Amino acid sequence: MAAIEQFTAEQLFSAYAKRELSPLDVTRAALARIERWEKRINAMYRVDAEGALEQARASEARWRAGAARSPLDGVPLTIKENIYTRGDPAPIGTRAAADAPPQAADAPPAARVREAGCVILGKTTMPDFGMLSSGLSSLHGITRNPWRLDRNPSGSSSGAAAAAVAGYAPLHIGTDIGGSVRLPATHCGLFALKPSFGRVPIYPSYMGRIAGPITRTVADGALLMDVLSRPDGRDFTSLPFHSQEYLAADIDAKSLKIGFMPWVGAGLAVHPEVAAACKDAARALERAGAAVEEIVPFLTPEMLDGMHRFFEARSYNDLMALPEAKRAAVLPFIVEWCSWRAAQFSGRDVMRAYGLVQAMREAAVAASAPYDFVISPTSPILPYEAELPAPGNDPRNALPHIAFTVPYNMSEQPAASINWGAGADGLPIGVQLVGKRFDDAGVLRFARLVEALRPAQRPWPEAGA
């Protein structure tokens, strides 16, 4: 039998059903794994060992009684720090909220996995306010990429991705408002799905903000989506619930028309190794029988800057709502990033930025409309230095690397990242897979096809290796 930490959620379901493994054994192994890795990568904000073991014992009793709550009953899982869990603070990655009180109730994603019987190991790290694609936080410190400890896991679901690579659990929940599950996935060699806006109920809700799975396999992401997509009336933006199994059918490459987008039109230049990996993935789809054609770039620098300005205005508003003493505790990079322009914005400036965001949304939908799916780089760059808050370390140009991902937050389309291969230095390179709005099941099935076509993958890293 493989080491327990190598089991997928899908395999654990089978092992529990056959009584080959118990949730208690698996949870103990997960906690031991955290103990081996955590000092090296700093992926966890809180580890609830006692609570996890108590949940595992209850799950084990349900399996013995033939009363498992779901296929994920007893499967270990982590939850990003900003997704509220009953009894835990949610400081949103910043030292300014180090004294945040415990939450009184679970947010919808946490409530759904608890109902499904998942074993919640604890909460994962994130940068200040979730507004960096980085593992750097004024509260949590530096979260490192397990593939190479001097590299950044990206963010803002940085701890979730690092924990997934290190094998803490098969399942991890992150959030994404501009790329925050997909960027860590590409830099850590994982699968992640940003669902259609409203597909996974979340609270509090905000334009473009979603919760989604980060996993090692597409099948595990689909199993988690089966649970996360269940309804919750607290999310006033949620879509009507449709019960379905997200991987109930395969997809035939020969039936597909794929748009290949090697360049989105703005942001950082695509690294040659990223470009080569994405082109290789498109060619593999073509060899499998799909019709593949290149897409004309749709994003303008003005649209991307409008998105940046809107994010800056939002975060500056949050910053100024804090007492002065708390503002001083926010990561200085974040303070300069959201203040250098936004402090002078007029109402017209903000609405002009919002108009450009809507133009970006329209352009993203129009560019993908002729195709079943679109494939592109997830990030234009390779993993950067662990200590930096952003690639380039420039607070006045902090987000040019999100150009491939952020349009689909605003267009509300489902978009996944899946690892394709590795660069010359052995670090992962993923590709982004985008579907039509509401076709989350289609994107998951397309991702499984890409997963089957990709080259052999590197073994997961081991602590001390």
Coordinates of C-alpha atoms in Angstrom, one line a residue:
M1 CA 0.0 0.0 0.0
A2 CA 1.2 3.5 -0.8
A3 CA 2.1 5.9 2.0
I4 CA -1.0 7.4 3.4
E5 CA -0.1 11.0 2.4
Q6 CA -0.1 9.9 -1.3
F7 CA -3.7 8.8 -1.2
T8 CA -6.1 11.0 -3.1
A9 CA -9.6 11.7 -1.6
E10 CA -11.0 9.4 -4.2
Q11 CA -8.7 6.6 -3.0
L12 CA -9.5 7.3 0.6
F13 CA -13.2 6.9 -0.1
S14 CA -12.5 3.4 -1.5
A15 CA -10.1 2.5 1.3
Y16 CA -12.6 3.5 4.0
A17 CA -15.4 1.6 2.3
K18 CA -13.3 -1.5 2.2
R19 CA -12.0 -0.9 5.8
E20 CA -8.4 -0.9 4.5
L21 CA -7.8 2.4 6.2
S22 CA -9.5 4.4 9.0
P23 CA -10.1 8.1 9.2
L24 CA -8.3 8.1 12.5
D25 CA -5.1 6.5 11.0
V26 CA -5.2 8.9 8.1
T27 CA -5.7 12.0 10.3
R28 CA -2.8 10.9 12.5
A29 CA -0.6 10.5 9.4
A30 CA -1.7 14.0 8.2
L31 CA -0.8 15.6 11.6
A32 CA 2.6 13.8 11.5
R33 CA 3.1 15.1 8.0
I34 CA 2.4 18.7 9.1
E35 CA 4.9 18.2 12.0
R36 CA 7.6 17.1 9.5
W37 CA 7.1 20.0 7.0
E38 CA 5.7 23.0 8.8
K39 CA 8.9 24.6 10.1
R40 CA 10.2 24.6 6.6
I41 CA 7.2 26.0 4.7
N42 CA 4.9 27.8 7.2
A43 CA 1.7 26.8 5.5
M44 CA -0.6 26.8 8.5
Y45 CA -2.1 29.6 10.5
R46 CA -3.8 27.2 13.0
V47 CA -3.6 23.5 13.4
D48 CA -6.4 22.0 15.4
A49 CA -4.9 18.6 16.2
E50 CA -7.4 17.7 19.0
G51 CA -10.4 18.8 17.0
A52 CA -9.2 16.9 14.0
L53 CA -8.8 13.7 15.9
E54 CA -12.2 14.1 17.5
Q55 CA -13.7 14.6 14.0
A56 CA -11.8 11.5 12.7
R57 CA -13.1 9.3 15.6
A58 CA -16.7 10.4 14.8
S59 CA -16.1 9.7 11.1
E60 CA -14.7 6.3 11.9
A61 CA -17.8 5.4 13.9
R62 CA -20.0 6.4 11.0
W63 CA -18.1 4.3 8.5
R64 CA -18.3 1.3 10.9
A65 CA -22.0 1.8 11.2
G66 CA -22.5 2.1 7.5
A67 CA -23.7 5.7 7.9
A68 CA -21.0 7.8 6.1
R69 CA -22.3 11.2 5.4
S70 CA -20.6 11.5 1.9
P71 CA -17.7 10.1 -0.1
L72 CA -15.5 12.7 1.6
D73 CA -16.5 11.6 5.2
G74 CA -13.2 11.3 7.1
V75 CA -11.0 12.9 4.4
P76 CA -8.6 15.5 5.8
L77 CA -8.9 19.0 4.5
T78 CA -7.5 22.5 5.1
I79 CA -9.4 25.8 4.8
K80 CA -7.9 29.2 3.9
E81 CA -7.7 31.6 6.9
N82 CA -10.2 34.1 5.4
I83 CA -13.0 31.6 5.1
Y84 CA -14.8 31.8 8.5
T85 CA -14.7 28.7 10.7
R86 CA -16.6 28.5 13.9
G87 CA -14.4 29.3 16.9
D88 CA -11.4 30.6 14.9
P89 CA -10.3 34.2 14.3
A90 CA -10.1 35.4 10.7
P91 CA -7.4 38.1 10.6
I92 CA -7.3 38.1 6.8
G93 CA -3.5 37.8 6.8
T94 CA -2.7 41.1 8.4
R95 CA -1.1 42.0 11.7
A96 CA -3.5 44.9 11.9
A97 CA -6.2 42.3 12.8
A98 CA -4.0 40.1 15.0
D99 CA -6.6 40.5 17.8
A100 CA -9.5 39.4 15.6
P101 CA -12.2 37.6 17.7
P102 CA -13.2 34.0 17.0
Q103 CA -16.0 33.6 14.5
A104 CA -19.4 32.6 15.7
A105 CA -20.3 30.5 12.7
D106 CA -18.9 28.7 9.7
A107 CA -19.0 30.4 6.3
P108 CA -20.8 28.4 3.6
P109 CA -17.7 26.5 2.3
A110 CA -16.7 25.4 5.9
A111 CA -20.3 24.5 6.8
R112 CA -20.6 22.3 3.7
V113 CA -17.4 20.3 4.3
R114 CA -18.3 19.9 8.0
E115 CA -21.7 18.6 7.0
A116 CA -20.0 16.2 4.6
G117 CA -17.9 14.8 7.4
C118 CA -14.5 16.1 6.3
V119 CA -11.8 16.3 8.9
I120 CA -10.7 19.9 9.2
L121 CA -7.0 20.0 10.1
G122 CA -6.8 23.7 10.5
K123 CA -6.5 27.0 8.6
T124 CA -3.9 28.0 6.0
T125 CA -1.9 31.2 5.6
M126 CA -2.5 34.1 3.3
P127 CA -1.0 37.6 2.6
D128 CA -2.4 40.9 4.0
F129 CA -6.1 41.3 2.9
G130 CA -5.5 38.6 0.2
M131 CA -4.4 41.3 -2.1
L132 CA -0.9 39.9 -3.0
S133 CA 0.0 37.0 -5.2
S134 CA 2.5 36.0 -2.6
G135 CA 3.2 34.0 0.5
L136 CA 4.3 37.1 2.4
S137 CA 2.2 38.3 5.3
S138 CA 2.7 40.9 8.1
L139 CA 1.0 38.4 10.4
H140 CA 2.0 34.9 9.2
G141 CA 5.5 35.6 7.9
I142 CA 6.8 33.9 4.8
T143 CA 5.1 30.8 3.3
R144 CA 7.5 28.9 1.1
N145 CA 7.1 26.7 -2.0
P146 CA 7.9 23.1 -1.0
W147 CA 9.3 22.4 -4.5
R148 CA 12.1 24.8 -3.6
L149 CA 12.2 26.7 -0.4
D150 CA 13.7 29.9 -1.8
R151 CA 10.7 30.2 -4.2
N152 CA 7.3 31.8 -3.6
P153 CA 4.1 29.6 -3.7
S154 CA 2.3 32.6 -5.0
G155 CA -1.0 33.6 -3.5
S156 CA -3.2 34.6 -2.1
S157 CA -4.1 31.0 -1.3
S158 CA -0.4 30.5 -0.5
G159 CA -0.7 28.2 2.5
A160 CA -3.3 26.0 0.9
A161 CA -1.1 25.4 -2.1
A162 CA 2.1 24.8 0.0
A163 CA 0.1 22.4 2.2
A164 CA -1.2 20.5 -0.9
V165 CA 2.3 20.0 -2.3
A166 CA 3.6 18.9 1.1
G167 CA 0.9 16.3 1.4
Y168 CA -0.9 17.7 4.5
A169 CA -4.2 16.5 3.0
P170 CA -5.8 15.7 -0.3
L171 CA -8.3 18.6 -0.2
H172 CA -7.7 22.3 0.3
I173 CA -10.1 25.3 0.0
G174 CA -8.8 28.6 -1.2
T175 CA -10.4 31.9 -2.5
D176 CA -9.8 33.7 -5.7
I177 CA -10.6 37.3 -6.7
G178 CA -7.9 37.8 -9.3
G179 CA -6.1 34.5 -9.6
S180 CA -5.7 33.4 -6.0
V181 CA -6.3 29.7 -6.4
R182 CA -5.0 29.4 -10.0
L183 CA -1.7 31.3 -9.5
P184 CA -0.6 29.1 -6.5
A185 CA -1.7 26.1 -8.5
T186 CA 0.6 26.9 -11.5
H187 CA 3.6 27.7 -9.3
C188 CA 3.1 24.6 -7.1
G189 CA 2.2 22.0 -9.7
L190 CA -1.4 21.5 -8.6
F191 CA -5.0 21.6 -9.9
A192 CA -7.3 24.4 -8.9
L193 CA -10.7 25.6 -10.1
K194 CA -12.1 29.1 -9.9
P195 CA -15.8 28.2 -10.3
S196 CA -18.3 30.4 -12.1
F197 CA -19.2 33.3 -9.8
G198 CA -22.0 32.2 -7.5
R199 CA -21.5 28.5 -8.1
V200 CA -20.0 28.0 -4.6
P201 CA -21.9 30.0 -2.0
I202 CA -19.5 32.2 0.0
Y203 CA -20.0 34.8 2.7
P204 CA -19.1 37.6 2.7
S205 CA -19.6 37.9 -1.1
Y206 CA -17.9 40.5 -3.3
M207 CA -17.7 41.0 -7.1
G208 CA -15.4 38.4 -8.6
R209 CA -14.7 36.6 -5.3
I210 CA -15.1 32.9 -5.2
A211 CA -14.0 29.9 -3.1
G212 CA -12.7 26.8 -4.9
P213 CA -10.7 23.6 -4.6
I214 CA -6.9 23.2 -4.7
T215 CA -6.0 19.5 -5.1
R216 CA -3.4 17.3 -6.6
T217 CA -5.9 15.7 -9.0
V218 CA -8.8 16.8 -11.0
A219 CA -11.0 14.0 -9.6
D220 CA -10.4 15.3 -6.1
G221 CA -11.3 18.8 -7.1
A222 CA -14.5 17.5 -8.6
L223 CA -15.4 15.6 -5.4
L224 CA -14.9 18.7 -3.4
M225 CA -17.0 20.8 -5.8
D226 CA -19.9 18.2 -5.3
V227 CA -19.9 19.4 -1.7
L228 CA -19.0 23.1 -2.0
S229 CA -21.6 23.9 -4.6
R230 CA -24.5 22.9 -2.3
P231 CA -26.8 25.8 -1.5
D232 CA -26.6 28.4 1.3
G233 CA -29.0 31.3 1.5
R234 CA -26.5 33.6 3.1
D235 CA -24.9 34.2 -0.3
F236 CA -27.2 36.7 -2.1
T237 CA -25.2 36.3 -5.3
S238 CA -25.3 32.5 -5.5
L239 CA -26.6 30.6 -8.6
P240 CA -29.6 28.3 -8.5
F241 CA -28.5 24.9 -7.2
H242 CA -28.4 22.0 -9.6
S243 CA -27.4 18.6 -8.1
Q244 CA -24.8 16.9 -10.2
E245 CA -21.7 14.9 -10.1
Y246 CA -19.0 17.1 -11.6
L247 CA -17.1 14.2 -13.3
A248 CA -20.1 12.1 -14.2
A249 CA -19.0 11.9 -17.9
D250 CA -15.8 12.0 -19.9
I251 CA -15.3 14.5 -22.8
D252 CA -14.1 13.5 -26.3
A253 CA -11.3 15.6 -27.6
K254 CA -12.5 15.1 -31.2
S255 CA -15.7 17.0 -30.4
L256 CA -13.9 20.1 -29.1
K257 CA -13.1 23.5 -30.6
I258 CA -10.3 25.0 -28.5
G259 CA -9.1 28.6 -28.5
F260 CA -5.3 28.8 -27.8
M261 CA -4.3 32.1 -26.3
P262 CA -0.5 32.4 -25.9
W263 CA -0.7 36.1 -25.2
V264 CA -3.6 38.0 -23.5
G265 CA -2.6 41.4 -24.7
A266 CA -1.3 43.2 -21.5
G267 CA 0.8 42.6 -18.4
L268 CA 4.1 40.9 -18.1
A269 CA 5.8 39.2 -21.1
V270 CA 5.3 35.5 -21.1
H271 CA 8.5 33.6 -20.1
P272 CA 9.8 31.4 -23.0
E273 CA 9.4 28.2 -20.9
V274 CA 5.8 29.1 -19.9
A275 CA 5.1 29.8 -23.6
A276 CA 6.6 26.5 -24.6
A277 CA 4.6 24.5 -22.1
C278 CA 1.3 26.1 -23.1
K279 CA 2.1 25.5 -26.8
D280 CA 2.9 21.8 -26.0
A281 CA -0.4 21.4 -24.2
A282 CA -2.3 22.9 -27.2
R283 CA -0.5 20.6 -29.6
A284 CA -1.3 17.6 -27.4
L285 CA -5.0 18.5 -27.6
E286 CA -4.7 18.9 -31.4
R287 CA -3.0 15.4 -31.7
A288 CA -5.9 14.0 -29.6
G289 CA -8.3 15.3 -32.3
A290 CA -9.4 18.7 -31.0
A291 CA -9.7 21.6 -33.4
V292 CA -7.3 24.2 -32.0
E293 CA -6.9 27.8 -33.3
E294 CA -5.1 30.8 -31.9
I295 CA -7.1 33.6 -30.3
V296 CA -6.4 37.3 -31.0
P297 CA -5.4 38.9 -27.6
F298 CA -8.4 40.7 -26.1
L299 CA -7.0 42.6 -23.0
T300 CA -5.8 46.1 -23.4
P301 CA -3.3 47.8 -21.0
E302 CA -6.1 50.3 -20.2
M303 CA -8.4 47.6 -19.1
L304 CA -5.8 46.0 -16.9
D305 CA -4.9 49.3 -15.4
G306 CA -8.6 50.0 -14.7
M307 CA -8.7 46.7 -12.9
H308 CA -5.7 47.7 -10.9
R309 CA -7.2 51.0 -10.0
F310 CA -10.4 49.4 -8.9
F311 CA -8.6 47.0 -6.6
E312 CA -6.5 49.9 -5.2
A313 CA -9.6 52.0 -4.5
R314 CA -11.2 49.0 -2.7
S315 CA -8.2 48.3 -0.6
Y316 CA -7.6 52.0 0.2
N317 CA -11.1 52.2 1.5
D318 CA -10.5 49.2 3.7
L319 CA -7.2 50.6 4.9
M320 CA -8.7 54.0 5.8
A321 CA -11.4 52.3 7.8
L322 CA -8.8 51.1 10.3
P323 CA -7.7 53.2 13.3
E324 CA -4.3 54.8 12.7
A325 CA -2.5 52.4 15.0
K326 CA -3.8 49.4 13.1
R327 CA -2.9 51.0 9.8
A328 CA 0.7 51.1 10.9
A329 CA 0.6 47.3 11.4
V330 CA -0.3 46.6 7.7
L331 CA 2.5 45.3 5.4
P332 CA 4.1 48.6 4.1
F333 CA 4.1 47.3 0.5
I334 CA 0.3 47.0 0.7
V335 CA -0.1 50.5 2.2
E336 CA 2.0 52.1 -0.6
W337 CA 0.3 49.9 -3.3
C338 CA -3.2 51.0 -2.4
S339 CA -2.4 54.6 -1.4
W340 CA -0.1 56.0 -4.0
R341 CA -2.9 56.7 -6.5
A342 CA -6.1 55.9 -4.7
A343 CA -5.6 58.6 -2.0
Q344 CA -6.2 61.1 -4.8
F345 CA -9.0 59.3 -6.7
S346 CA -12.2 61.2 -7.3
G347 CA -15.6 59.5 -7.7
R348 CA -15.2 59.9 -11.4
D349 CA -11.8 58.1 -11.3
V350 CA -13.3 55.1 -9.5
M351 CA -16.3 54.9 -11.9
R352 CA -14.0 55.2 -14.9
A353 CA -12.0 52.2 -13.5
Y354 CA -15.2 50.3 -12.9
G355 CA -16.2 51.0 -16.5
L356 CA -12.9 49.5 -17.8
V357 CA -13.5 46.4 -15.6
Q358 CA -16.8 45.9 -17.3
A359 CA -15.2 46.4 -20.7
M360 CA -12.7 43.7 -19.8
R361 CA -15.5 41.4 -18.8
E362 CA -17.3 42.0 -22.2
A363 CA -14.0 41.4 -24.1
A364 CA -13.2 38.2 -22.2
V365 CA -16.7 36.7 -22.9
A366 CA -16.5 37.7 -26.6
A367 CA -13.1 36.3 -27.1
S368 CA -14.1 32.9 -25.7
A369 CA -17.6 32.7 -27.3
P370 CA -16.6 30.8 -30.5
Y371 CA -14.9 28.0 -28.5
D372 CA -15.8 25.2 -26.2
F373 CA -12.8 26.0 -24.1
V374 CA -9.8 28.3 -24.0
I375 CA -6.3 27.3 -23.0
S376 CA -3.6 29.8 -22.0
P377 CA -0.8 30.3 -19.6
T378 CA -2.0 30.7 -16.0
S379 CA 0.8 33.0 -15.1
P380 CA 3.3 34.5 -17.5
I381 CA 6.2 34.0 -15.1
L382 CA 8.0 31.2 -13.2
P383 CA 8.0 31.1 -9.4
Y384 CA 9.8 34.1 -7.9
E385 CA 11.7 34.8 -4.7
A386 CA 9.9 33.6 -1.5
E387 CA 10.6 36.9 0.4
L388 CA 9.0 39.2 -2.1
P389 CA 5.5 40.5 -1.8
A390 CA 5.1 40.6 -5.6
P391 CA 7.2 39.7 -8.7
G392 CA 9.4 42.8 -9.3
N393 CA 8.8 44.1 -5.8
D394 CA 7.3 47.3 -7.0
P395 CA 4.3 48.5 -5.0
R396 CA 3.4 50.9 -7.8
N397 CA 3.2 48.0 -10.4
A398 CA 2.2 45.1 -8.2
L399 CA -0.2 43.1 -10.3
P400 CA 0.9 42.9 -13.9
H401 CA 1.3 39.1 -13.6
I402 CA -2.5 38.6 -13.1
A403 CA -3.4 39.5 -16.7
F404 CA -4.3 36.0 -17.7
T405 CA -6.4 35.2 -14.6
V406 CA -8.3 38.3 -13.5
P407 CA -10.5 38.7 -16.6
Y408 CA -12.3 35.5 -15.8
N409 CA -13.1 36.6 -12.2
M410 CA -14.9 39.6 -13.7
S411 CA -16.5 37.7 -16.6
E412 CA -17.7 35.1 -14.0
Q413 CA -16.5 32.2 -16.2
P414 CA -15.1 29.0 -14.7
A415 CA -11.3 28.8 -15.1
A416 CA -8.9 26.1 -13.9
S417 CA -5.2 25.7 -13.6
I418 CA -3.6 22.3 -14.1
N419 CA 0.1 21.5 -14.1
W420 CA 1.5 20.6 -17.5
G421 CA 5.3 20.1 -16.9
A422 CA 8.3 21.7 -15.4
G423 CA 10.9 24.3 -16.4
A424 CA 14.6 23.8 -16.8
D425 CA 15.0 24.3 -13.0
G426 CA 12.4 21.6 -12.2
L427 CA 9.8 24.1 -11.0
P428 CA 6.2 23.5 -12.1
I429 CA 4.4 25.2 -15.1
G430 CA 0.7 25.0 -15.4
V431 CA -1.8 26.0 -18.0
Q432 CA -5.2 27.7 -17.6
L433 CA -8.4 26.2 -18.9
V434 CA -11.4 28.5 -19.3
G435 CA -15.0 27.5 -20.1
K436 CA -18.3 29.3 -20.8
R437 CA -20.1 30.9 -17.9
F438 CA -21.9 28.2 -15.7
D439 CA -20.1 25.3 -17.4
D440 CA -18.1 24.3 -14.4
A441 CA -18.7 20.6 -15.1
G442 CA -17.4 21.0 -18.6
V443 CA -14.2 22.7 -17.4
L444 CA -13.6 19.9 -14.9
R445 CA -14.1 17.3 -17.6
F446 CA -11.8 19.2 -20.0
A447 CA -9.2 19.4 -17.2
R448 CA -9.4 15.6 -16.7
L449 CA -8.7 15.2 -20.5
V450 CA -5.7 17.5 -20.2
E451 CA -4.5 15.6 -17.1
A452 CA -4.6 12.4 -19.2
L453 CA -2.7 14.0 -22.1
R454 CA 0.1 15.7 -20.1
P455 CA 3.6 14.3 -19.8
A456 CA 4.7 12.2 -16.8
Q457 CA 4.8 14.3 -13.7
R458 CA 7.6 14.7 -11.2
P459 CA 7.3 12.9 -7.8
W460 CA 6.0 15.2 -5.0
P461 CA 8.9 16.6 -2.9
E462 CA 9.7 15.2 0.5
A463 CA 10.8 17.1 3.6
G464 CA 14.6 17.1 3.8
A465 CA 15.0 16.0 0.2

